[in-house]
Short mmCIF file of C-alpha atoms in Angstrom, two decimals:
data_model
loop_
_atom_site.label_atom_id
_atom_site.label_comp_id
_atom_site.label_asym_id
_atom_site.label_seq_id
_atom_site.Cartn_x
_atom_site.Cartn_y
_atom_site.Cartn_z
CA UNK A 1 -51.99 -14.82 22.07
CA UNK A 2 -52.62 -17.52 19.56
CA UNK A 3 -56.19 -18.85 19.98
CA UNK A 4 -58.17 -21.52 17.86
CA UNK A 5 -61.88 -22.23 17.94
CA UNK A 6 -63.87 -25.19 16.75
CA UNK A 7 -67.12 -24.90 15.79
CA UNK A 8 -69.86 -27.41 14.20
CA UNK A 9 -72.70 -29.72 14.61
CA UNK A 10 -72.21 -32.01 17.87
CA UNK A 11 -74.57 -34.64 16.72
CA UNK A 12 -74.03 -36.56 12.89
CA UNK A 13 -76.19 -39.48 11.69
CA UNK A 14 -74.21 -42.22 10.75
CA UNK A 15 -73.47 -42.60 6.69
CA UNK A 16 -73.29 -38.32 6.89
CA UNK A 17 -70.43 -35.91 6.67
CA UNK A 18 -68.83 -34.59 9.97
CA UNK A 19 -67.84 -31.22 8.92
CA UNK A 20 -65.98 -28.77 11.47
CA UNK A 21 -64.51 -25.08 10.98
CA UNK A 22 -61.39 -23.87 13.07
CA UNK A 23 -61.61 -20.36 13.50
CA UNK A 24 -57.98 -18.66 14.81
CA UNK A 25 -57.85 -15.49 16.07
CA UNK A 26 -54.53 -13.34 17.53
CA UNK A 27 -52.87 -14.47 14.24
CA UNK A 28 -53.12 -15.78 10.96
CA UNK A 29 -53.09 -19.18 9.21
CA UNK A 30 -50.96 -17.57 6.52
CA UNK A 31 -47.98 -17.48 8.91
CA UNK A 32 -45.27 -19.08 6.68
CA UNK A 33 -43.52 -22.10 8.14
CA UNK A 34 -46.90 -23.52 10.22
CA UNK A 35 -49.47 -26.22 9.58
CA UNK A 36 -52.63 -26.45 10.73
CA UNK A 37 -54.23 -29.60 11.90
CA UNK A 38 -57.06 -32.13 12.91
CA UNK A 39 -56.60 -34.46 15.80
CA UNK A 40 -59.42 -36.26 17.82
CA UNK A 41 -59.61 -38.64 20.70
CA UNK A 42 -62.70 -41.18 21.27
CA UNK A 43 -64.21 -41.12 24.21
CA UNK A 44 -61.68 -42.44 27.10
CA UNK A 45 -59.19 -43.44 24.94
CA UNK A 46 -55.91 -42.23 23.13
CA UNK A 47 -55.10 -39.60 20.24
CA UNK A 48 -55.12 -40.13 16.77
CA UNK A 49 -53.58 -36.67 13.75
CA UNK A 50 -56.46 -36.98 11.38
CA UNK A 51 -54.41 -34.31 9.02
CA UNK A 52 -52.69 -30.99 8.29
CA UNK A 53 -52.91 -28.38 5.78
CA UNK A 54 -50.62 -25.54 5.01
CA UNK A 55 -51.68 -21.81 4.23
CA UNK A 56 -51.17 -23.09 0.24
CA UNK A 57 -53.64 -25.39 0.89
CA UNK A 58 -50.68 -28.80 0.79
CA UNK A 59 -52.72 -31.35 2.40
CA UNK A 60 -51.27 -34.27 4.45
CA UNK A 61 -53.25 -37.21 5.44
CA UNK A 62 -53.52 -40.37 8.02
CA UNK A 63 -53.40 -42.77 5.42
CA UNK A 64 -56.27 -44.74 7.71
CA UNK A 65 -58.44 -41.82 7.52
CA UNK A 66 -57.24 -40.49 3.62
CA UNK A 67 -60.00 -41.69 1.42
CA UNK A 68 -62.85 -40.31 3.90
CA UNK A 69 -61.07 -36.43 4.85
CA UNK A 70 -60.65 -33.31 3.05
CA UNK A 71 -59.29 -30.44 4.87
CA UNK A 72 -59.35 -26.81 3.42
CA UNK A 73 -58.20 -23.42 4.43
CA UNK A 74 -59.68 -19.98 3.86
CA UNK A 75 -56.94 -17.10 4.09
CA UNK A 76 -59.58 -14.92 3.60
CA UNK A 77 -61.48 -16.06 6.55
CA UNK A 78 -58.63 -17.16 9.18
CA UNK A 79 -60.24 -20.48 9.15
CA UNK A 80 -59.61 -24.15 8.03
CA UNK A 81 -62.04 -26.58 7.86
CA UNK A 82 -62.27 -30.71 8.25
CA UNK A 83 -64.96 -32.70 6.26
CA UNK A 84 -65.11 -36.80 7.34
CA UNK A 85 -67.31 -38.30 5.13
CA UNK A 86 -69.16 -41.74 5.56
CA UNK A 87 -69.03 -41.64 9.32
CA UNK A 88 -69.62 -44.43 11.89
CA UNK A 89 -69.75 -44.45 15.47
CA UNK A 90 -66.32 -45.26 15.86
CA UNK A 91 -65.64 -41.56 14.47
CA UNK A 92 -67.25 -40.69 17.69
CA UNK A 93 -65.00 -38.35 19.24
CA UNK A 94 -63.37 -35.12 20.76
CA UNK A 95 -62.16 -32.94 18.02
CA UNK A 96 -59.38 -30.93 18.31
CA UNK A 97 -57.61 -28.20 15.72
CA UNK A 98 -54.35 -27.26 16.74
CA UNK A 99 -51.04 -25.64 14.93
CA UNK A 100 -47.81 -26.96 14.21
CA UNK A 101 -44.01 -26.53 12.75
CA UNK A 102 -42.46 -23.34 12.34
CA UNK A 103 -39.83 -24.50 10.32
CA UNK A 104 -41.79 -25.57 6.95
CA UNK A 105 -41.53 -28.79 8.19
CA UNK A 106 -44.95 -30.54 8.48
CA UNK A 107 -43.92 -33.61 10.04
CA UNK A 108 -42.37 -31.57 12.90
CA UNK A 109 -45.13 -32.96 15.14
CA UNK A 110 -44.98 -29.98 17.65
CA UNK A 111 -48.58 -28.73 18.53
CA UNK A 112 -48.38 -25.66 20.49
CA UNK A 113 -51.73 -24.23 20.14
CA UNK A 114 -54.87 -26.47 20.35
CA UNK A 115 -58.39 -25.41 20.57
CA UNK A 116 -60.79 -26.49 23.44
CA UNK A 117 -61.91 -29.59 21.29
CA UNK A 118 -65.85 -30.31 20.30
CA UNK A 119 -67.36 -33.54 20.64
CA UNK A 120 -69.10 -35.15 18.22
CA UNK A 121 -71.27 -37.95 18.36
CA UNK A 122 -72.29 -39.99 15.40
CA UNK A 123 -75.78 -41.50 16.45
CA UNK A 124 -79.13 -41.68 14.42
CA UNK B 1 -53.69 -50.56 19.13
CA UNK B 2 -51.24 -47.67 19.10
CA UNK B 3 -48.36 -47.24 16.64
CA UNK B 4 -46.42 -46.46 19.88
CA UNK B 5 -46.47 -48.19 23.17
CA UNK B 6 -46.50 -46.50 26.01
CA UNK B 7 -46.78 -48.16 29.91
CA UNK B 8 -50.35 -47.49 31.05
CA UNK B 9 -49.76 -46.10 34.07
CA UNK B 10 -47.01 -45.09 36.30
CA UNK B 11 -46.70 -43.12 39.93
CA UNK B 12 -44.27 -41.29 42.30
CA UNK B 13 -44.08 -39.49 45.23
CA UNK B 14 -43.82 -35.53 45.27
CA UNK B 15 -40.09 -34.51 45.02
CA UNK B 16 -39.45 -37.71 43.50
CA UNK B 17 -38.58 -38.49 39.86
CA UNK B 18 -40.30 -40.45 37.45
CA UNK B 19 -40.22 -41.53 33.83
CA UNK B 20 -42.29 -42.35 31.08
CA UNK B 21 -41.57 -44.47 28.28
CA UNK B 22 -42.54 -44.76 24.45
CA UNK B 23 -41.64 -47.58 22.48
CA UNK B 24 -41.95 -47.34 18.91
CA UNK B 25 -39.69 -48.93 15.60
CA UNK B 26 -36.84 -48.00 13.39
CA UNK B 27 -39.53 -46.73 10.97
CA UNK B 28 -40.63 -43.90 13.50
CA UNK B 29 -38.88 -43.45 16.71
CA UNK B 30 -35.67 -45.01 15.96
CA UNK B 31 -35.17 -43.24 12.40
CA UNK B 32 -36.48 -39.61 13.44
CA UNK B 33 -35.83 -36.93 16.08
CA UNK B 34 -39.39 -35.79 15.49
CA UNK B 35 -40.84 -37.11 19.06
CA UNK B 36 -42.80 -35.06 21.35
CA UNK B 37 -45.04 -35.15 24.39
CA UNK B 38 -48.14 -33.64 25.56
CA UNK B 39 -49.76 -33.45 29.10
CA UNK B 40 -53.40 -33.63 28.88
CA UNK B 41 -55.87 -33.08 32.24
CA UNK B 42 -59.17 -34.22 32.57
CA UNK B 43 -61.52 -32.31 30.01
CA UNK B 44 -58.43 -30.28 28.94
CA UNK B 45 -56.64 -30.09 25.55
CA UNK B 46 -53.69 -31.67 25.34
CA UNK B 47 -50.31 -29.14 25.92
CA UNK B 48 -47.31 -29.72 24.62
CA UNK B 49 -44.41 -30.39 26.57
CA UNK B 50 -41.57 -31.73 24.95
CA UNK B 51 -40.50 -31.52 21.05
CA UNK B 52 -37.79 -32.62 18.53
CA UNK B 53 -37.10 -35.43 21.12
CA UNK B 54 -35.27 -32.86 23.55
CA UNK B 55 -36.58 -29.31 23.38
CA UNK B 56 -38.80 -27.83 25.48
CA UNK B 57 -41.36 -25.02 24.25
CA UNK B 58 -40.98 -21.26 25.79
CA UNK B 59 -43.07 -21.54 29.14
CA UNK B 60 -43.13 -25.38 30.30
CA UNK B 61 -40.71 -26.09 33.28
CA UNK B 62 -37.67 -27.55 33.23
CA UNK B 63 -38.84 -30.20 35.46
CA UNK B 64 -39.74 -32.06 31.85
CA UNK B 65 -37.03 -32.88 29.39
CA UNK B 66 -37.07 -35.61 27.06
CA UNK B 67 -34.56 -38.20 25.64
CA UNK B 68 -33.78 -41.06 23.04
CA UNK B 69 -32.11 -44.20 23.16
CA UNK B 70 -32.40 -46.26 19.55
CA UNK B 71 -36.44 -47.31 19.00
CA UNK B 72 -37.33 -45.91 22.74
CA UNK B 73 -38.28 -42.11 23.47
CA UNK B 74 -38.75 -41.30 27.39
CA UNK B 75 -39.79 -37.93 29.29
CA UNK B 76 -38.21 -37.16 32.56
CA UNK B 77 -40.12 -35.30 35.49
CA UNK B 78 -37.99 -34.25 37.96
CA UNK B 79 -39.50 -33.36 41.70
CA UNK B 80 -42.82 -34.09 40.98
CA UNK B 81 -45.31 -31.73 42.32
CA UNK B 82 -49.63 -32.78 42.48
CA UNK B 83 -50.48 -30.59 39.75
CA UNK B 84 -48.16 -33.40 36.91
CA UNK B 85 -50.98 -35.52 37.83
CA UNK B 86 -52.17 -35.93 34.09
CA UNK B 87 -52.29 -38.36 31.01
CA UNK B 88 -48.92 -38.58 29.11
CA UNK B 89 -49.02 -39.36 25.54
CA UNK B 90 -45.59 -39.20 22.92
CA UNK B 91 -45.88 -38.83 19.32
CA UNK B 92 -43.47 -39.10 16.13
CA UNK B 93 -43.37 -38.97 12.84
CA UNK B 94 -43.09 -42.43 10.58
CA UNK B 95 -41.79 -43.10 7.66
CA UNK B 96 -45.31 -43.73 6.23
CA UNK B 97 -46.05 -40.32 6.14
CA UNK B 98 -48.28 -40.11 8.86
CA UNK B 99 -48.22 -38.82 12.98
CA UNK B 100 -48.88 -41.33 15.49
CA UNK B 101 -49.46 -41.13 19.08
CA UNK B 102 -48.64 -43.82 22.15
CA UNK B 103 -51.86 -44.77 23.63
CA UNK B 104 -50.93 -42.16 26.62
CA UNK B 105 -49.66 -42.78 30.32
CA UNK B 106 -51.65 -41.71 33.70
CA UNK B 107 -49.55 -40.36 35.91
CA UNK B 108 -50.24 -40.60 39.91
CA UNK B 109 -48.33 -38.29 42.17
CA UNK B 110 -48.97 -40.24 45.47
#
């Protein structure tokens, strides 16, 4: 069974980089055909993708979000990883990594396996 | 605001059947069958129910099934049972490049 772990700091001062590490186990991000992505949720509110990676390291991007994320895979590790530079308290939020595709499509928006999610408050 | 609009809440009874809609534009909904929906319960990760529009991922009942009429996505649940009781959201791809998701549905089973 597919499992994905986030792991990071829970508390970032404002003007810092939020930076967060999905670990999978019981499988591998080098599985051809599947992304692997960054969603969150503010407090109380609604979803937002943040961005998706492929074992090659392709990026894709929330144009809203693009010029403050980098997201980066190790193969070697199992792991991707999300940095969000420059944050605010509106980046305040529940962050999820989850997987999706299966058909080398990465804006087949179907994401199967999510992690438990790790808040993270920005606050000085 | 959400790229998709979806009703903030809606209810049934158990046994009954109830729908969900999510509104979005020709440059997401309307122009590409990549629409699905998650369930999401309180403190819980979000679980995917529904995908390309229609399908429905190895596991989830077939109480859920989704459809598509022009700019408008809905999901179906069919003899609602306590345990739907959960926040709704769609998603789809746009033609920006991007994911977006409706700003999610409670449902109340009654």
């Amino acid at each position: 069974q597919l499992q994905l772990q986030e792991s990071g700091p829970g508390l970032v001062k404002p003007s810092e980089t939020l930076s967060l590490t999905c670990s999978v186990s019981g499988g591998s991000v080098s599985t051809s055909g599947y992304f692997w992505g960054w969603i969150r949720q503010p407090p109380g509110k609604g979803l937002e993708w943040i961005g998706s990676i492929y074992n090659s390291g392709s990026t894709y991007y929330n144009p809203s979000l693009k010029s403050r994320v980098t997201i980066s895979i190790d193969t070697s590790k199992n792991q991707f990883s999300l940095k969000l530079s420059s944050v605010t308290a509106a980046d305040t939020a529940v962050y999820y990594c989850a997987r999706h595709g299966g058909s080398y499509n990465w804006n087949q928006n179907n994401f199967d396996y999510w992690g438990q999610g790790t808040l993270v408050t920005v606050s000085s | 605001q959400s790229a998709l609009t979806q009703p903030a809440s809606v209810s049934g009874s158990p046994g009954q059947s109830t729908s969900i809609s999510c509104t979005g534009t020709s440059s997401d909904v309307g122009s590409y069958n990549y629409v699905s929906w998650y369930q999401q319960h309180p403190g819980k990760a979000p679980k995917l129910m529904i995908y390309d529009v229609t399908k429905r991922p190895s596991g989830v009942s077939n109480r859920f099934s989704g459809s598509k009429s022009g700019n408008t996505a809905s999901l179906t649940i069919s003899g609602l049972q306590t345990e739907d009781e959960a926040d709704y959201y769609c998603s789809s791809y746009t033609s920006s490049s991007t994911l977006v998701f409706g700003g999610g549905t409670k449902l109340t089973v009654l």
